[in-house]
Every structure is written in structure tokens, then in C-alpha cells.
Coordinates of C-alpha atoms in Angstrom, one line a residue:
Chain A
K1 CA 193.9 52.7 64.0
A2 CA 190.4 54.2 63.7
G3 CA 187.7 51.8 62.7
V4 CA 184.9 52.3 60.2
T5 CA 182.8 55.3 61.4
Q6 CA 179.1 55.6 60.5
T7 CA 177.0 58.6 61.3
P8 CA 174.5 59.2 62.6
R9 CA 174.0 56.2 64.9
Y10 CA 170.3 56.6 65.2
L11 CA 167.8 58.4 63.0
I12 CA 164.0 58.8 63.0
K13 CA 162.4 59.9 59.8
T14 CA 158.8 60.2 58.5
R15 CA 157.4 58.3 55.5
G16 CA 158.1 60.1 52.3
Q17 CA 161.2 61.9 53.5
Q18 CA 164.7 61.2 52.3
V19 CA 167.8 60.3 54.3
T20 CA 171.5 60.4 53.8
L21 CA 173.8 58.1 55.8
S22 CA 177.6 58.6 56.0
C23 CA 180.5 56.1 56.2
S24 CA 184.1 56.8 56.8
P25 CA 186.3 53.8 56.0
I26 CA 189.5 52.8 57.6
S27 CA 192.4 54.8 56.3
G28 CA 193.8 53.2 53.2
H29 CA 190.7 51.2 52.4
R30 CA 189.3 52.0 49.0
S31 CA 186.3 49.7 49.0
V32 CA 183.1 50.5 50.8
S33 CA 180.1 48.3 50.9
W34 CA 176.6 48.9 52.3
Y35 CA 174.2 46.3 53.8
Q36 CA 170.7 46.5 55.2
Q37 CA 169.9 44.3 58.1
T38 CA 166.3 43.6 59.2
P39 CA 165.0 40.8 61.5
G40 CA 163.1 39.2 58.7
Q41 CA 165.6 39.4 55.8
G42 CA 168.9 39.4 57.6
L43 CA 171.9 41.1 56.1
Q44 CA 171.2 42.1 52.5
F45 CA 173.8 43.6 50.1
L46 CA 173.0 47.0 48.8
F47 CA 176.1 48.1 46.8
E48 CA 179.8 48.3 46.8
Y49 CA 182.0 51.2 45.7
F50 CA 185.7 51.1 44.9
S51 CA 187.7 54.2 43.8
E52 CA 184.5 56.2 43.4
T53 CA 182.9 53.7 41.1
Q54 CA 180.0 51.5 41.9
R55 CA 181.2 48.0 41.4
N56 CA 178.2 45.9 42.4
K57 CA 174.6 46.4 43.3
G58 CA 172.1 44.3 45.1
N59 CA 168.4 43.9 44.4
F60 CA 167.1 47.1 45.9
P61 CA 164.8 49.7 44.2
G62 CA 166.2 52.8 42.7
R63 CA 165.2 54.8 45.8
F64 CA 168.5 53.4 47.3
S65 CA 171.6 55.1 45.9
G66 CA 175.1 55.8 47.0
R67 CA 178.3 57.5 46.1
Q68 CA 181.9 57.5 47.1
F69 CA 184.2 60.5 47.3
S70 CA 187.9 60.8 46.4
N71 CA 188.9 60.3 50.0
S72 CA 186.9 57.0 50.0
R73 CA 184.2 58.2 52.3
S74 CA 180.8 57.1 51.2
E75 CA 177.2 58.1 51.5
M76 CA 174.0 56.3 50.8
N77 CA 170.7 58.0 50.2
V78 CA 167.2 56.6 50.5
S79 CA 164.5 58.7 48.9
T80 CA 160.7 58.5 49.5
L81 CA 161.1 56.5 52.7
E82 CA 158.8 53.6 53.4
L83 CA 158.0 51.9 56.7
G84 CA 159.8 48.9 55.4
D85 CA 163.0 50.8 55.1
S86 CA 163.4 50.7 58.9
A87 CA 166.6 48.8 59.5
L88 CA 170.1 48.8 60.6
Y89 CA 172.3 50.0 57.8
L90 CA 175.9 48.7 57.9
C91 CA 178.9 49.9 56.1
A92 CA 182.0 47.8 55.6
S93 CA 185.4 48.8 54.2
S94 CA 188.2 46.8 52.8
V95 CA 191.5 47.3 51.1
V96 CA 190.3 45.7 47.9
T97 CA 187.0 44.7 46.4
F98 CA 185.0 41.8 47.7
G99 CA 186.7 42.0 51.1
G100 CA 189.9 40.5 49.8
P101 CA 192.2 38.5 52.0
G102 CA 191.7 40.6 55.0
G103 CA 187.9 40.6 54.8
Y104 CA 185.6 43.4 55.6
T105 CA 185.7 45.7 58.6
F106 CA 182.2 46.7 59.5
G107 CA 181.0 49.9 61.3
S108 CA 178.5 49.8 64.1
G109 CA 175.7 50.8 61.8
T110 CA 173.0 53.5 61.6
R111 CA 169.7 52.4 62.9
L112 CA 167.0 54.1 60.8
T113 CA 163.4 54.1 62.0
V114 CA 160.7 55.3 59.6
V115 CA 157.4 56.4 61.2
Chain B
D1 CA 170.5 33.5 47.8
A2 CA 173.6 32.6 49.8
K3 CA 175.8 29.8 48.5
T4 CA 176.2 28.4 52.0
T5 CA 174.1 26.2 54.3
Q6 CA 174.5 26.4 58.1
P7 CA 172.5 25.0 61.0
P8 CA 170.2 27.7 62.5
S9 CA 171.4 27.3 66.0
M10 CA 173.9 25.4 68.2
D11 CA 174.7 25.1 71.9
C12 CA 178.2 24.7 73.3
A13 CA 179.3 24.4 77.0
E14 CA 181.6 27.1 78.2
G15 CA 185.3 26.0 78.0
R16 CA 184.6 23.4 75.4
A17 CA 185.4 23.7 71.7
A18 CA 182.7 25.0 69.5
N19 CA 182.6 23.4 66.0
L20 CA 180.4 25.2 63.5
P21 CA 179.8 23.5 60.2
C22 CA 179.1 25.0 56.8
N23 CA 178.2 23.5 53.5
H24 CA 179.3 25.2 50.3
S25 CA 179.0 22.5 47.7
T26 CA 178.9 24.9 44.7
I27 CA 182.0 26.8 45.6
S28 CA 184.3 27.4 42.7
G29 CA 188.0 26.8 42.7
N30 CA 189.2 30.3 43.3
E31 CA 186.6 31.4 45.9
Y32 CA 187.6 32.0 49.5
V33 CA 185.5 30.9 52.4
Y34 CA 185.0 33.7 55.0
W35 CA 183.7 33.5 58.5
Y36 CA 182.2 36.5 60.4
R37 CA 180.3 36.8 63.6
Q38 CA 177.8 39.3 64.8
I39 CA 177.2 40.0 68.4
H40 CA 173.9 41.5 69.2
S41 CA 173.4 45.1 67.9
Q42 CA 177.0 45.3 66.6
G43 CA 178.4 45.1 63.1
P44 CA 179.7 41.8 61.9
Q45 CA 183.3 41.0 62.9
Y46 CA 185.7 39.2 60.6
I47 CA 187.0 36.0 62.1
I48 CA 189.0 34.0 59.5
H49 CA 189.1 33.0 55.9
G50 CA 190.6 30.2 53.8
L51 CA 191.0 28.9 50.3
K52 CA 191.9 25.2 50.6
N53 CA 194.3 24.8 53.4
N54 CA 193.4 24.8 57.1
E55 CA 193.9 28.1 58.7
T56 CA 194.4 29.3 62.3
N57 CA 194.6 32.7 63.9
E58 CA 194.2 34.1 67.4
M59 CA 190.4 33.8 67.3
A60 CA 189.7 30.4 65.6
S61 CA 190.7 27.6 63.3
L62 CA 189.2 26.9 59.9
I63 CA 189.1 23.3 58.6
I64 CA 188.2 23.0 54.9
T65 CA 187.5 19.6 53.4
E66 CA 189.7 18.3 50.6
D67 CA 186.9 18.7 48.1
R68 CA 186.2 22.2 49.5
K69 CA 182.5 21.5 49.7
S70 CA 182.3 22.1 53.4
S71 CA 184.2 23.7 56.2
T72 CA 184.2 23.9 60.0
L73 CA 185.0 26.9 62.2
I74 CA 186.5 25.9 65.5
L75 CA 186.5 28.1 68.6
P76 CA 188.9 26.1 70.8
H77 CA 187.7 27.3 74.2
A78 CA 184.3 28.9 74.0
T79 CA 183.4 31.7 76.4
L80 CA 180.2 33.5 77.1
R81 CA 181.5 36.3 75.0
D82 CA 181.5 34.0 71.9
T83 CA 177.7 34.0 72.0
A84 CA 176.8 35.4 68.6
V85 CA 175.5 34.7 65.1
Y86 CA 178.2 33.1 63.0
Y87 CA 178.1 33.6 59.2
C88 CA 179.9 31.4 56.7
I89 CA 180.2 33.2 53.3
V90 CA 181.5 32.6 49.8
R91 CA 181.4 35.1 47.1
L92 CA 178.4 35.0 44.7
D93 CA 178.5 36.9 41.4
D94 CA 181.1 39.4 42.8
K95 CA 179.0 40.1 45.9
I96 CA 179.5 39.0 49.5
I97 CA 176.2 37.5 50.4
F98 CA 175.4 36.7 54.0
G99 CA 173.1 33.8 54.7
K100 CA 171.1 33.3 57.9
G101 CA 174.1 32.1 59.9
T102 CA 174.2 29.9 63.0
R103 CA 173.2 31.3 66.3
L104 CA 175.7 30.0 68.8
H105 CA 174.6 29.8 72.5
I106 CA 177.4 29.3 75.0
L107 CA 176.0 27.5 78.1
P108 CA 177.6 28.4 81.5

């Protein structure tokens, strides 16, 4: 079966711009979580959506937002980009929240570079 | 902060068993222990999870101590392709929080 698909794979943006990243979960998975990964901070939890509702949120500023559609696809948006937002953004899907017994399946990520 | 503690790095000879320890002394009774690994530039990959019994699948074995305060992931016959960062995770306040993990080096 198809895995978790994230688009685009690479992105270069300028400070002050906004960006939207997309994640298509595995068919049948209703939970989508987003993580930011940087060399200094490692994997940091952004938020989790389940059935179009945000279930949990990490400690990120309001510039980071997300949403989930009725087909479980999810988008995350970062407004007013800062250099420090340069990172690998990972999406993970699961059947139920918190990964559940089967754990998360991660996508390959979107590498965002802010210049 | 993550609820787990892992050594930052470990070495293992190719073909030998790799035993990766994890401390999770504050784990509560109904929390699962999950293990993931991340090979360079890829998304983390689920390996195994357990509650209180030892578990085994095609990738690895998970040994959880009786008091559930620590666990060990065992890769029975490590290969060069097992070189990765291994994360031990328990849930924290309804979030899956990744710690720094253990960077496993497989030596030829």
C-alpha cells in the first residue's frame, strides 16, 4: 500500500514569506501528526490532528498552524518565515491517535530552507 | 522533555547482537514503550512496541523489565544497514515526544 506522501520534498523561501506543506496519510489512517527536525533540537512535536480536529499541540508559536480535511489529508502552514524555521518537517500518520498499537508511519519529509 | 534516557551513541560489530538500553523510570501503568529508528535523511521508521511483556517481530526484540522502568531493544544480527539513530519513546501528556536517541554505529 502507498506510504505517507509529503509534498513538496524541498522548498526554499525568503524570510517573511509564508509556506504550506502537504501530507497525505496512508489510506484508512485518521490521525496525522507533524514534527519539526533540526540538528540542534532534534524531533519536536508540532501538532496532531484526528478526524479534522486538532487533538494536541506542541510548544510552537502561533505562526505554525495546521488543518486536516475530511479525507484525512493534512496541511501545515508557517507564516512570516524566520531563518530558524529552516528544518525537515515530517508528517506521520496512524490509525488512531498517539500512534496506537501499530505506531506511526512517517513520510520522507519536506526540507524547508529559509534564506 | 522526553520521558526516556538513552546513551548518545553505541558501537556494535557487524553480525553481533546490538542491545540498546532505555530508561523510562516515570512510565505509568498504561503507557506503551515504542522504538523507532531514523536512517540519515529519512523519516523515522517504526520498529516495535510493548506494554509489559517481551515482544519480538521480524526486525527486533523488546525486553521490558518487570518494574517497567527500563527496556532493551535487541537487533539480533546487526548489519551495516542498521546504522541509524534509535529512539525509545513513551507518551507524555498525550504527545509522542522523541528524545535525542542513540546513534548506533555498526562496525564492519
